[in-house]
Amino acid sequence: MEAVHNRRIASLARHLCLEVDTGLPSISFSPTSASRSSFGHVKQAPEDPILGVTVEYNKDPSPMKVNLGVGAYRTEEGKPLVLNVVRKAEEQLLADRSRNKEYLPITGIAQFNKLSAELILGSDSPAIAQKRVVTAQCLSGTGSLRVGGEFIAHHYSGPKIIYVPAPTWGNHLKIFPLAGLETRTYRYYNPKTRGLDYQGMIEDLRAAPNGAVVLLHACAHNPTGVDPTKDEWEGIRNVVRNEKQQLPFFDSAYQGFASGSLDTDAWAVRRFVNDGGETFIAQSYAKNMGLYGERVGALSIVATDPAVAARVESQVKLVIRPMYSNPPTYGAAIVANILSNRALFEEWKVELKAMADRIISMRHQLFDALTARRTPGNWTHILNQIGMFTFTGLNKQQVEYMTRDYHIYMTLDGRISMAGLSSRTVPQLADAIHSAVIKFSN
Amino acid sequence: MQDSMASLSVSPAAAGGSCFAHVQQAPEDPILGITVAFNKDPSPVKVNLGVGAYRTEDGKPLLLNVVRQAELHLVSDESRNKEYLGITGIVHFNKLSAQLILGSDSPAIAENRVVTAQCLSGTGSLRVGGEFLGRHYSGQKIIYVPSPTWGNHLKIFPLAGLEARTYRYYDPRTKGLDYEGMLEDLRAAPNGSILLLHACAHNPTGVDPSQEQWEGIRRVVREEKQFLPFFDCAYQGFASGSLDNDAWAVRRFVGDGGEVFVAQSYAKNMGLYAERVGALSIIVKEPAVATRVESQLKLVIRPMYSTPPTHGASIVTLILSSKKWFEEWKEELKAMADRIRSMRHELFNALKERQTPGNWEHILNQIGMFTFTGLSKEQVEYMRREDHIYMTLDGRISMAGLNSRTVPQVADAIHRAVVKFS
């Protein structure tokens, strides 16, 4: 009974913040606790323009709602997709009792890095054979861009300025300044043609300083879906390499997703690398392997000679170690499994092509639906643009109307994720576009 | 190549050489470099006392039972997917992590004054917290770290935008805490500076303040200097075997109502090293401030890696939210802590038996995964060369790397090194 009594007293004392056991004095609230927060001046930041769309979508109670915001693939049933081949790889990993969770090296899984470089550059790439390629496993595309950007800011001998296309993925404009690079834009999208402003782009690259860094979307430009033709790529390469000695930094987030073919989508990157010049590449497996939340990607740096590549690798580690020490193992182990196993690799290509094909068919369905409704305007860009997104050309007013009245969620620049559409939701979207275009004509 | 274009001419830039030719070879990371050297060593009797990763009595890495069960559950759950997490990670994970370090009855949590973001283990939490402070802290953008400290602290904070300075901490004469020196240095620092504190099991020394000393530190921090304390908590549960005991200092500081930053790692206490699971908690004076701070934290994370990885944090969430698994985890954690403590006793006894010159009690007194042996650089290099025993040059050994088989070998090596280079 006494023991219970003592326990009750002790419990009460703890709640009153009295230190019964240690004999220390009770904590008096420090004078500073009465004073202001050291963060009272911090302002509320706006929600991320892209990820914030999902935040708003999640709040919407309407059963009709459609999320065309984030570029995350959805099945015909509107569900997220975990690839079959990913599940198989996961099961294999789990069944392998020799595996452990020891720290990876700073640049990640060596086999993953090798296979990633081969995937983007081609397994017969001379650059790889000549040991001029350094690859580091990073946190998806974002992490690869940030680590690459910081490395360039610390070590690049040219101007610490990076040129990005107008428009580009919004996060580019945040990543590079924080990495230490001044960020400027070059003309890219022509709203009149809804295609590439090739002349404007070449003019702006020529006007930029020699040796500046140039960010290029490897394929399936985000947000516009507008890619240069092969001839245009050649023209760009000629200016970048021969006239301006600029450093190309490719953002490759959709290899295999754009055309359905891994090699076709890597064409531009391989073209640049094969002319012998130096190249940075940020690769993401978020979309093409559906590994979004596992954060799997790779930064490859192609240097002019192997000795430079080795030294570069040692310095890349000094960027990564104070950022997160070493990368997460799980997702990269899945990728390494798939890429190194012939059967799984072939299966992956089939599943990837199926996703790309479904997106292309959504393009056709949406185009047909707008044509059937005789919606004012020219909608062929829906067919011409490539990859996960369509830059509809809708303005902010029209977008907001579609969200309010039709519960269709997209980014304010009018970008829609085709991967978020299905045969069931296409008519709803077409109705919404039709209504918006009529109500708020451009 | 199939296309019909003319062969590519090599660009002048390529002919002219690399834009990175001037880049110097960076030295290997001092800690991770030990393992690199260890792996290259062909000796069958080599011992790695370098990295702070737990090893079993058989010298093997350990996958916790409870982690394996959670993983099996995760992978077989067909309703799960791999969609992007929110920028600050799994909400439930964040809630449970805050409760773990602050106590589930923490007034700060009840009052909505705690913001928690899932980050990439301890390093990621420190870097994100540091960058946030570099941008938003209204006090001095100077962070004081103990001397010595985990080497990576001195790299993380400058890159985050904070000037890093040190305060006296380890006393080589006593192989304990230089408490007076520490307080002097804190008093001499500018008011409103940021103060990095190791929550428990100081790395690399294993020397922790007593509860009285923690109180003394807290009073200087809060009442005299209005410092912002930033706790690095990588060993909760590992130091004493008790999660609550190891959180005592953090809870004391949070309990006085002042603002606190806490970087939590699950690398060691859940054995999740390579999954990179951690959390940054920011405790502020008011809930409205907490909301705004959270929104700004997202602006630090998004341009760094967008959103954190899901797998490891999902494992932690399952374990912390299951009564059964949580209890199992505590047992496995205590077993690891107990084995480390028994290694301390074995090594101490072995040196005593050999009558190795010097006072070796610090091996028993120091806490956590590491012992700061007091061996000199010369002695360390000698032990590596002659006995294939690997440790960092500051004489830090990972007790987790020892077992009953290697203790005699290590004791012999220490004895020889101490006698040779007294």
mmCIF file of N, CA and C in Angstrom, chain A residues 284-396:
data_model
loop_
_atom_site.group_PDB
_atom_site.id
_atom_site.type_symbol
_atom_site.label_atom_id
_atom_site.label_comp_id
_atom_site.label_asym_id
_atom_site.label_seq_id
_atom_site.Cartn_x
_atom_site.Cartn_y
_atom_site.Cartn_z
ATOM 1 N N SER A 284 16.931 10.405 -63.107
ATOM 2 C CA SER A 284 15.941 10.042 -62.101
ATOM 3 C C SER A 284 15.265 8.732 -62.479
ATOM 4 N N TYR A 285 15.001 7.887 -61.472
ATOM 5 C CA TYR A 285 14.221 6.661 -61.685
ATOM 6 C C TYR A 285 12.815 6.796 -61.097
ATOM 7 N N ALA A 286 12.455 8.039 -60.731
ATOM 8 C CA ALA A 286 11.150 8.235 -60.098
ATOM 9 C C ALA A 286 10.025 7.791 -61.022
ATOM 10 N N LYS A 287 10.053 8.276 -62.264
ATOM 11 C CA LYS A 287 8.952 7.987 -63.175
ATOM 12 C C LYS A 287 9.124 6.680 -63.925
ATOM 13 N N ASN A 288 10.299 6.479 -64.526
ATOM 14 C CA ASN A 288 10.419 5.317 -65.405
ATOM 15 C C ASN A 288 10.466 3.999 -64.655
ATOM 16 N N MET A 289 10.787 4.025 -63.361
ATOM 17 C CA MET A 289 10.686 2.796 -62.572
ATOM 18 C C MET A 289 9.580 2.899 -61.516
ATOM 19 N N GLY A 290 8.878 4.055 -61.523
ATOM 20 C CA GLY A 290 7.814 4.239 -60.537
ATOM 21 C C GLY A 290 8.318 4.247 -59.103
ATOM 22 N N LEU A 291 9.545 4.675 -58.917
ATOM 23 C CA LEU A 291 10.175 4.620 -57.581
ATOM 24 C C LEU A 291 10.140 5.957 -56.858
ATOM 25 N N TYR A 292 9.229 6.811 -57.238
ATOM 26 C CA TYR A 292 9.082 8.175 -56.712
ATOM 27 C C TYR A 292 9.570 8.341 -55.271
ATOM 28 N N GLY A 293 8.898 7.714 -54.345
ATOM 29 C CA GLY A 293 9.146 7.958 -52.922
ATOM 30 C C GLY A 293 10.428 7.341 -52.407
ATOM 31 N N GLU A 294 11.086 6.505 -53.211
ATOM 32 C CA GLU A 294 12.337 5.899 -52.747
ATOM 33 C C GLU A 294 13.537 6.783 -53.057
ATOM 34 N N ARG A 295 13.325 7.812 -53.897
ATOM 35 C CA ARG A 295 14.374 8.811 -54.173
ATOM 36 C C ARG A 295 15.635 8.195 -54.785
ATOM 37 N N VAL A 296 15.480 7.667 -55.986
ATOM 38 C CA VAL A 296 16.609 7.001 -56.642
ATOM 39 C C VAL A 296 17.035 7.776 -57.869
ATOM 40 N N GLY A 297 18.284 8.127 -57.908
ATOM 41 C CA GLY A 297 18.798 8.831 -59.073
ATOM 42 C C GLY A 297 20.304 8.745 -59.109
ATOM 43 N N ALA A 298 20.886 9.367 -60.145
ATOM 44 C CA ALA A 298 22.345 9.335 -60.277
ATOM 45 C C ALA A 298 22.826 10.597 -60.973
ATOM 46 N N LEU A 299 23.956 11.089 -60.487
ATOM 47 C CA LEU A 299 24.648 12.190 -61.150
ATOM 48 C C LEU A 299 25.845 11.608 -61.876
ATOM 49 N N SER A 300 25.917 11.803 -63.185
ATOM 50 C CA SER A 300 27.105 11.383 -63.929
ATOM 51 C C SER A 300 27.846 12.599 -64.431
ATOM 52 N N ILE A 301 29.149 12.587 -64.267
ATOM 53 C CA ILE A 301 30.007 13.657 -64.769
ATOM 54 C C ILE A 301 30.970 13.028 -65.762
ATOM 55 N N VAL A 302 30.898 13.511 -67.001
ATOM 56 C CA VAL A 302 31.797 12.991 -68.031
ATOM 57 C C VAL A 302 32.910 14.011 -68.215
ATOM 58 N N ALA A 303 34.131 13.601 -67.938
ATOM 59 C CA ALA A 303 35.283 14.502 -68.037
ATOM 60 C C ALA A 303 36.102 14.152 -69.270
ATOM 61 N N THR A 304 37.065 15.001 -69.585
ATOM 62 C CA THR A 304 37.848 14.746 -70.786
ATOM 63 C C THR A 304 38.905 13.676 -70.586
ATOM 64 N N ASP A 305 39.309 13.437 -69.326
ATOM 65 C CA ASP A 305 40.253 12.338 -69.153
ATOM 66 C C ASP A 305 40.089 11.649 -67.808
ATOM 67 N N PRO A 306 40.538 10.403 -67.709
ATOM 68 C CA PRO A 306 40.290 9.583 -66.516
ATOM 69 C C PRO A 306 40.919 10.143 -65.244
ATOM 70 N N ALA A 307 42.062 10.793 -65.356
ATOM 71 C CA ALA A 307 42.709 11.335 -64.148
ATOM 72 C C ALA A 307 41.838 12.438 -63.553
ATOM 73 N N VAL A 308 41.298 13.263 -64.429
ATOM 74 C CA VAL A 308 40.384 14.317 -63.965
ATOM 75 C C VAL A 308 39.162 13.679 -63.336
ATOM 76 N N ALA A 309 38.615 12.651 -63.985
ATOM 77 C CA ALA A 309 37.415 11.982 -63.473
ATOM 78 C C ALA A 309 37.643 11.464 -62.048
ATOM 79 N N ALA A 310 38.812 10.894 -61.794
ATOM 80 C CA ALA A 310 39.104 10.341 -60.464
ATOM 81 C C ALA A 310 39.156 11.452 -59.418
ATOM 82 N N ARG A 311 39.779 12.551 -59.764
ATOM 83 C CA ARG A 311 39.863 13.658 -58.807
ATOM 84 C C ARG A 311 38.491 14.286 -58.578
ATOM 85 N N VAL A 312 37.735 14.379 -59.663
ATOM 86 C CA VAL A 312 36.375 14.913 -59.557
ATOM 87 C C VAL A 312 35.549 14.057 -58.596
ATOM 88 N N GLU A 313 35.681 12.748 -58.715
ATOM 89 C CA GLU A 313 34.925 11.863 -57.831
ATOM 90 C C GLU A 313 35.261 12.128 -56.370
ATOM 91 N N SER A 314 36.533 12.323 -56.089
ATOM 92 C CA SER A 314 36.930 12.562 -54.697
ATOM 93 C C SER A 314 36.311 13.853 -54.168
ATOM 94 N N GLN A 315 36.157 14.836 -55.037
ATOM 95 C CA GLN A 315 35.577 16.101 -54.596
ATOM 96 C C GLN A 315 34.058 16.057 -54.524
ATOM 97 N N VAL A 316 33.439 15.234 -55.351
ATOM 98 C CA VAL A 316 31.985 15.076 -55.268
ATOM 99 C C VAL A 316 31.605 14.532 -53.889
ATOM 100 N N LYS A 317 32.457 13.646 -53.364
ATOM 101 C CA LYS A 317 32.194 13.099 -52.026
ATOM 102 C C LYS A 317 32.154 14.204 -50.974
ATOM 103 N N LEU A 318 32.983 15.222 -51.153
ATOM 104 C CA LEU A 318 33.026 16.315 -50.173
ATOM 105 C C LEU A 318 31.787 17.193 -50.256
ATOM 106 N N VAL A 319 31.035 17.077 -51.337
ATOM 107 C CA VAL A 319 29.764 17.788 -51.443
ATOM 108 C C VAL A 319 28.676 16.971 -50.743
ATOM 109 N N ILE A 320 28.724 15.663 -50.942
ATOM 110 C CA ILE A 320 27.672 14.785 -50.439
ATOM 111 C C ILE A 320 27.766 14.554 -48.923
ATOM 112 N N ARG A 321 28.986 14.308 -48.443
ATOM 113 C CA ARG A 321 29.154 13.933 -47.027
ATOM 114 C C ARG A 321 28.519 14.943 -46.056
ATOM 115 N N PRO A 322 28.721 16.278 -46.277
ATOM 116 C CA PRO A 322 28.082 17.229 -45.351
ATOM 117 C C PRO A 322 26.623 17.540 -45.675
ATOM 118 N N MET A 323 26.066 16.815 -46.647
ATOM 119 C CA MET A 323 24.664 17.053 -46.979
ATOM 120 C C MET A 323 23.796 15.948 -46.376
ATOM 121 N N TYR A 324 24.201 14.704 -46.576
ATOM 122 C CA TYR A 324 23.449 13.587 -45.994
ATOM 123 C C TYR A 324 24.322 12.348 -45.791
ATOM 124 N N SER A 325 25.620 12.498 -45.877
ATOM 125 C CA SER A 325 26.631 11.448 -45.659
ATOM 126 C C SER A 325 26.698 10.382 -46.752
ATOM 127 N N ASN A 326 25.634 9.662 -46.960
ATOM 128 C CA ASN A 326 25.605 8.605 -47.976
ATOM 129 C C ASN A 326 24.142 8.366 -48.337
ATOM 130 N N PRO A 327 23.862 7.824 -49.537
ATOM 131 C CA PRO A 327 22.478 7.778 -49.992
ATOM 132 C C PRO A 327 21.704 6.563 -49.453
ATOM 133 N N PRO A 328 20.365 6.588 -49.566
ATOM 134 C CA PRO A 328 19.537 5.501 -49.063
ATOM 135 C C PRO A 328 19.646 4.265 -49.948
ATOM 136 N N THR A 329 19.723 3.111 -49.351
ATOM 137 C CA THR A 329 20.063 1.896 -50.070
ATOM 138 C C THR A 329 18.906 1.232 -50.815
ATOM 139 N N TYR A 330 17.704 1.305 -50.266
ATOM 140 C CA TYR A 330 16.641 0.414 -50.720
ATOM 141 C C TYR A 330 16.284 0.584 -52.198
ATOM 142 N N GLY A 331 15.947 1.772 -52.595
ATOM 143 C CA GLY A 331 15.518 2.016 -53.974
ATOM 144 C C GLY A 331 16.604 1.702 -54.992
ATOM 145 N N ALA A 332 17.833 2.082 -54.682
ATOM 146 C CA ALA A 332 18.927 1.836 -55.620
ATOM 147 C C ALA A 332 19.218 0.345 -55.738
ATOM 148 N N ALA A 333 19.016 -0.386 -54.640
ATOM 149 C CA ALA A 333 19.212 -1.840 -54.695
ATOM 150 C C ALA A 333 18.164 -2.466 -55.620
ATOM 151 N N ILE A 334 16.945 -1.933 -55.583
ATOM 152 C CA ILE A 334 15.893 -2.418 -56.484
ATOM 153 C C ILE A 334 16.312 -2.181 -57.936
ATOM 154 N N VAL A 335 16.762 -0.952 -58.222
ATOM 155 C CA VAL A 335 17.172 -0.619 -59.591
ATOM 156 C C VAL A 335 18.324 -1.502 -60.049
ATOM 157 N N ALA A 336 19.312 -1.677 -59.196
ATOM 158 C CA ALA A 336 20.479 -2.486 -59.575
ATOM 159 C C ALA A 336 20.047 -3.914 -59.898
ATOM 160 N N ASN A 337 19.116 -4.430 -59.099
ATOM 161 C CA ASN A 337 18.569 -5.766 -59.335
ATOM 162 C C ASN A 337 17.964 -5.879 -60.724
ATOM 163 N N ILE A 338 17.134 -4.900 -61.061
ATOM 164 C CA ILE A 338 16.396 -4.941 -62.319
ATOM 165 C C ILE A 338 17.343 -4.770 -63.508
ATOM 166 N N LEU A 339 18.242 -3.802 -63.408
ATOM 167 C CA LEU A 339 19.110 -3.505 -64.548
ATOM 168 C C LEU A 339 20.141 -4.607 -64.795
ATOM 169 N N SER A 340 20.466 -5.361 -63.747
ATOM 170 C CA SER A 340 21.526 -6.369 -63.897
ATOM 171 C C SER A 340 20.976 -7.746 -64.237
ATOM 172 N N ASN A 341 19.651 -7.877 -64.215
ATOM 173 C CA ASN A 341 19.031 -9.180 -64.465
ATOM 174 C C ASN A 341 18.323 -9.115 -65.813
ATOM 175 N N ARG A 342 18.774 -9.942 -66.748
ATOM 176 C CA ARG A 342 18.285 -9.844 -68.111
ATOM 177 C C ARG A 342 16.761 -9.936 -68.207
ATOM 178 N N ALA A 343 16.209 -10.929 -67.501
ATOM 179 C CA ALA A 343 14.752 -11.143 -67.562
ATOM 180 C C ALA A 343 14.001 -9.934 -66.983
ATOM 181 N N LEU A 344 14.487 -9.445 -65.825
ATOM 182 C CA LEU A 344 13.813 -8.309 -65.197
ATOM 183 C C LEU A 344 13.953 -7.060 -66.065
ATOM 184 N N PHE A 345 15.121 -6.900 -66.684
ATOM 185 C CA PHE A 345 15.340 -5.736 -67.535
ATOM 186 C C PHE A 345 14.358 -5.728 -68.702
ATOM 187 N N GLU A 346 14.181 -6.885 -69.318
ATOM 188 C CA GLU A 346 13.245 -6.979 -70.448
ATOM 189 C C GLU A 346 11.810 -6.714 -69.998
ATOM 190 N N GLU A 347 11.469 -7.280 -68.835
ATOM 191 C CA GLU A 347 10.128 -7.049 -68.274
ATOM 192 C C GLU A 347 9.911 -5.572 -68.008
ATOM 193 N N TRP A 348 10.941 -4.933 -67.484
ATOM 194 C CA TRP A 348 10.833 -3.513 -67.183
ATOM 195 C C TRP A 348 10.534 -2.725 -68.459
ATOM 196 N N LYS A 349 11.264 -3.037 -69.525
ATOM 197 C CA LYS A 349 11.077 -2.301 -70.766
ATOM 198 C C LYS A 349 9.644 -2.443 -71.267
ATOM 199 N N VAL A 350 9.086 -3.631 -71.084
ATOM 200 C CA VAL A 350 7.699 -3.855 -71.509
ATOM 201 C C VAL A 350 6.733 -3.010 -70.669
ATOM 202 N N GLU A 351 6.941 -3.012 -69.342
ATOM 203 C CA GLU A 351 6.057 -2.219 -68.473
ATOM 204 C C GLU A 351 6.212 -0.719 -68.739
ATOM 205 N N LEU A 352 7.446 -0.311 -69.010
ATOM 206 C CA LEU A 352 7.721 1.101 -69.299
ATOM 207 C C LEU A 352 7.014 1.524 -70.576
ATOM 208 N N LYS A 353 7.116 0.687 -71.593
ATOM 209 C CA LYS A 353 6.470 1.001 -72.863
ATOM 210 C C LYS A 353 4.953 1.054 -72.690
ATOM 211 N N ALA A 354 4.428 0.185 -71.845
ATOM 212 C CA ALA A 354 2.982 0.198 -71.606
ATOM 213 C C ALA A 354 2.542 1.526 -70.984
ATOM 214 N N MET A 355 3.360 2.034 -70.055
ATOM 215 C CA MET A 355 3.022 3.322 -69.438
ATOM 216 C C MET A 355 3.092 4.433 -70.487
ATOM 217 N N ALA A 356 4.164 4.421 -71.269
ATOM 218 C CA ALA A 356 4.333 5.460 -72.291
ATOM 219 C C ALA A 356 3.194 5.390 -73.311
ATOM 220 N N ASP A 357 2.809 4.175 -73.680
ATOM 221 C CA ASP A 357 1.730 4.000 -74.662
ATOM 222 C C ASP A 357 0.398 4.492 -74.109
ATOM 223 N N ARG A 358 0.150 4.219 -72.830
ATOM 224 C CA ARG A 358 -1.116 4.658 -72.252
ATOM 225 C C ARG A 358 -1.194 6.185 -72.257
ATOM 226 N N ILE A 359 -0.068 6.837 -71.958
ATOM 227 C CA ILE A 359 -0.042 8.298 -71.987
ATOM 228 C C ILE A 359 -0.312 8.818 -73.394
ATOM 229 N N ILE A 360 0.324 8.187 -74.380
ATOM 230 C CA ILE A 360 0.095 8.606 -75.761
ATOM 231 C C ILE A 360 -1.365 8.422 -76.140
ATOM 232 N N SER A 361 -1.970 7.352 -75.682
ATOM 233 C CA SER A 361 -3.382 7.148 -76.021
ATOM 234 C C SER A 361 -4.265 8.184 -75.319
ATOM 235 N N MET A 362 -3.861 8.623 -74.129
ATOM 236 C CA MET A 362 -4.613 9.686 -73.465
ATOM 237 C C MET A 362 -4.534 10.968 -74.276
ATOM 238 N N ARG A 363 -3.388 11.231 -74.868
ATOM 239 C CA ARG A 363 -3.249 12.400 -75.733
ATOM 240 C C ARG A 363 -4.289 12.336 -76.857
ATOM 241 N N HIS A 364 -4.369 11.173 -77.467
ATOM 242 C CA HIS A 364 -5.312 11.022 -78.588
ATOM 243 C C HIS A 364 -6.748 11.158 -78.117
ATOM 244 N N GLN A 365 -7.044 10.560 -76.979
ATOM 245 C CA GLN A 365 -8.417 10.626 -76.473
ATOM 246 C C GLN A 365 -8.823 12.053 -76.140
ATOM 247 N N LEU A 366 -7.907 12.797 -75.523
ATOM 248 C CA LEU A 366 -8.237 14.178 -75.152
ATOM 249 C C LEU A 366 -8.404 15.037 -76.398
ATOM 250 N N PHE A 367 -7.469 14.844 -77.322
ATOM 251 C CA PHE A 367 -7.566 15.599 -78.579
ATOM 252 C C PHE A 367 -8.893 15.312 -79.280
ATOM 253 N N ASP A 368 -9.247 14.027 -79.366
ATOM 254 C CA ASP A 368 -10.498 13.634 -80.032
ATOM 255 C C ASP A 368 -11.708 14.222 -79.312
ATOM 256 N N ALA A 369 -11.657 14.221 -77.980
ATOM 257 C CA ALA A 369 -12.782 14.728 -77.191
ATOM 258 C C ALA A 369 -12.989 16.226 -77.423
ATOM 259 N N LEU A 370 -11.888 16.962 -77.512
ATOM 260 C CA LEU A 370 -12.000 18.410 -77.752
ATOM 261 C C LEU A 370 -12.456 18.671 -79.177
ATOM 262 N N THR A 371 -11.972 17.846 -80.096
ATOM 263 C CA THR A 371 -12.412 17.980 -81.489
ATOM 264 C C THR A 371 -13.908 17.706 -81.591
ATOM 265 N N ALA A 372 -14.377 16.657 -80.920
ATOM 266 C CA ALA A 372 -15.803 16.298 -80.951
ATOM 267 C C ALA A 372 -16.656 17.424 -80.383
ATOM 268 N N ARG A 373 -16.166 18.119 -79.350
ATOM 269 C CA ARG A 373 -16.917 19.209 -78.747
ATOM 270 C C ARG A 373 -16.771 20.505 -79.536
ATOM 271 N N ARG A 374 -15.931 20.460 -80.583
ATOM 272 C CA ARG A 374 -15.614 21.662 -81.351
ATOM 273 C C ARG A 374 -15.154 22.795 -80.415
ATOM 274 N N THR A 375 -14.321 22.448 -79.465
ATOM 275 C CA THR A 375 -13.779 23.472 -78.558
ATOM 276 C C THR A 375 -12.928 24.442 -79.366
ATOM 277 N N PRO A 376 -13.184 25.743 -79.213
ATOM 278 C CA PRO A 376 -12.412 26.739 -79.968
ATOM 279 C C PRO A 376 -10.914 26.585 -79.729
ATOM 280 N N GLY A 377 -10.122 26.844 -80.785
ATOM 281 C CA GLY A 377 -8.673 26.817 -80.638
ATOM 282 C C GLY A 377 -8.069 25.637 -81.376
ATOM 283 N N ASN A 378 -6.741 25.672 -81.474
ATOM 284 C CA ASN A 378 -5.994 24.602 -82.123
ATOM 285 C C ASN A 378 -5.415 23.699 -81.042
ATOM 286 N N TRP A 379 -5.775 22.436 -81.018
ATOM 287 C CA TRP A 379 -5.369 21.533 -79.945
ATOM 288 C C TRP A 379 -4.360 20.469 -80.394
ATOM 289 N N THR A 380 -3.768 20.684 -81.573
ATOM 290 C CA THR A 380 -2.830 19.653 -82.054
ATOM 291 C C THR A 380 -1.585 19.541 -81.183
ATOM 292 N N HIS A 381 -1.305 20.583 -80.406
ATOM 293 C CA HIS A 381 -0.125 20.489 -79.542
ATOM 294 C C HIS A 381 -0.268 19.346 -78.538
ATOM 295 N N ILE A 382 -1.526 18.991 -78.235
ATOM 296 C CA ILE A 382 -1.725 17.865 -77.316
ATOM 297 C C ILE A 382 -1.103 16.591 -77.905
ATOM 298 N N LEU A 383 -1.183 16.478 -79.238
ATOM 299 C CA LEU A 383 -0.614 15.307 -79.910
ATOM 300 C C LEU A 383 0.892 15.457 -80.122
ATOM 301 N N ASN A 384 1.331 16.694 -80.357
ATOM 302 C CA ASN A 384 2.736 16.909 -80.712
ATOM 303 C C ASN A 384 3.672 16.895 -79.514
ATOM 304 N N GLN A 385 3.174 17.353 -78.366
ATOM 305 C CA GLN A 385 4.040 17.409 -77.192
ATOM 306 C C GLN A 385 4.338 16.000 -76.701
ATOM 307 N N ILE A 386 5.452 15.891 -75.998
ATOM 308 C CA ILE A 386 6.014 14.576 -75.681
ATOM 309 C C ILE A 386 6.155 14.398 -74.184
ATOM 310 N N GLY A 387 5.851 13.202 -73.731
ATOM 311 C CA GLY A 387 6.141 12.879 -72.338
ATOM 312 C C GLY A 387 4.918 12.959 -71.468
ATOM 313 N N MET A 388 5.163 13.174 -70.197
ATOM 314 C CA MET A 388 4.099 13.081 -69.224
ATOM 315 C C MET A 388 3.151 14.277 -69.243
ATOM 316 N N PHE A 389 3.621 15.428 -69.677
ATOM 317 C CA PHE A 389 2.827 16.648 -69.524
ATOM 318 C C PHE A 389 2.340 17.216 -70.835
ATOM 319 N N THR A 390 1.230 17.929 -70.755
ATOM 320 C CA THR A 390 0.787 18.784 -71.853
ATOM 321 C C THR A 390 0.716 20.200 -71.330
ATOM 322 N N PHE A 391 1.318 21.109 -72.071
ATOM 323 C CA PHE A 391 1.202 22.530 -71.779
ATOM 324 C C PHE A 391 -0.015 22.995 -72.545
ATOM 325 N N THR A 392 -1.148 23.045 -71.842
ATOM 326 C CA THR A 392 -2.404 23.230 -72.555
ATOM 327 C C THR A 392 -2.511 24.587 -73.235
ATOM 328 N N GLY A 393 -1.878 25.602 -72.660
ATOM 329 C CA GLY A 393 -2.081 26.952 -73.171
ATOM 330 C C GLY A 393 -3.205 27.652 -72.422
ATOM 331 N N LEU A 394 -3.808 26.956 -71.440
ATOM 332 C CA LEU A 394 -4.857 27.575 -70.633
ATOM 333 C C LEU A 394 -4.221 28.617 -69.724
ATOM 334 N N ASN A 395 -4.949 29.701 -69.486
ATOM 335 C CA ASN A 395 -4.405 30.744 -68.618
ATOM 336 C C ASN A 395 -4.868 30.545 -67.180
ATOM 337 N N LYS A 396 -4.321 31.355 -66.309
ATOM 338 C CA LYS A 396 -4.540 31.226 -64.862
ATOM 339 C C LYS A 396 -6.033 31.276 -64.529
#
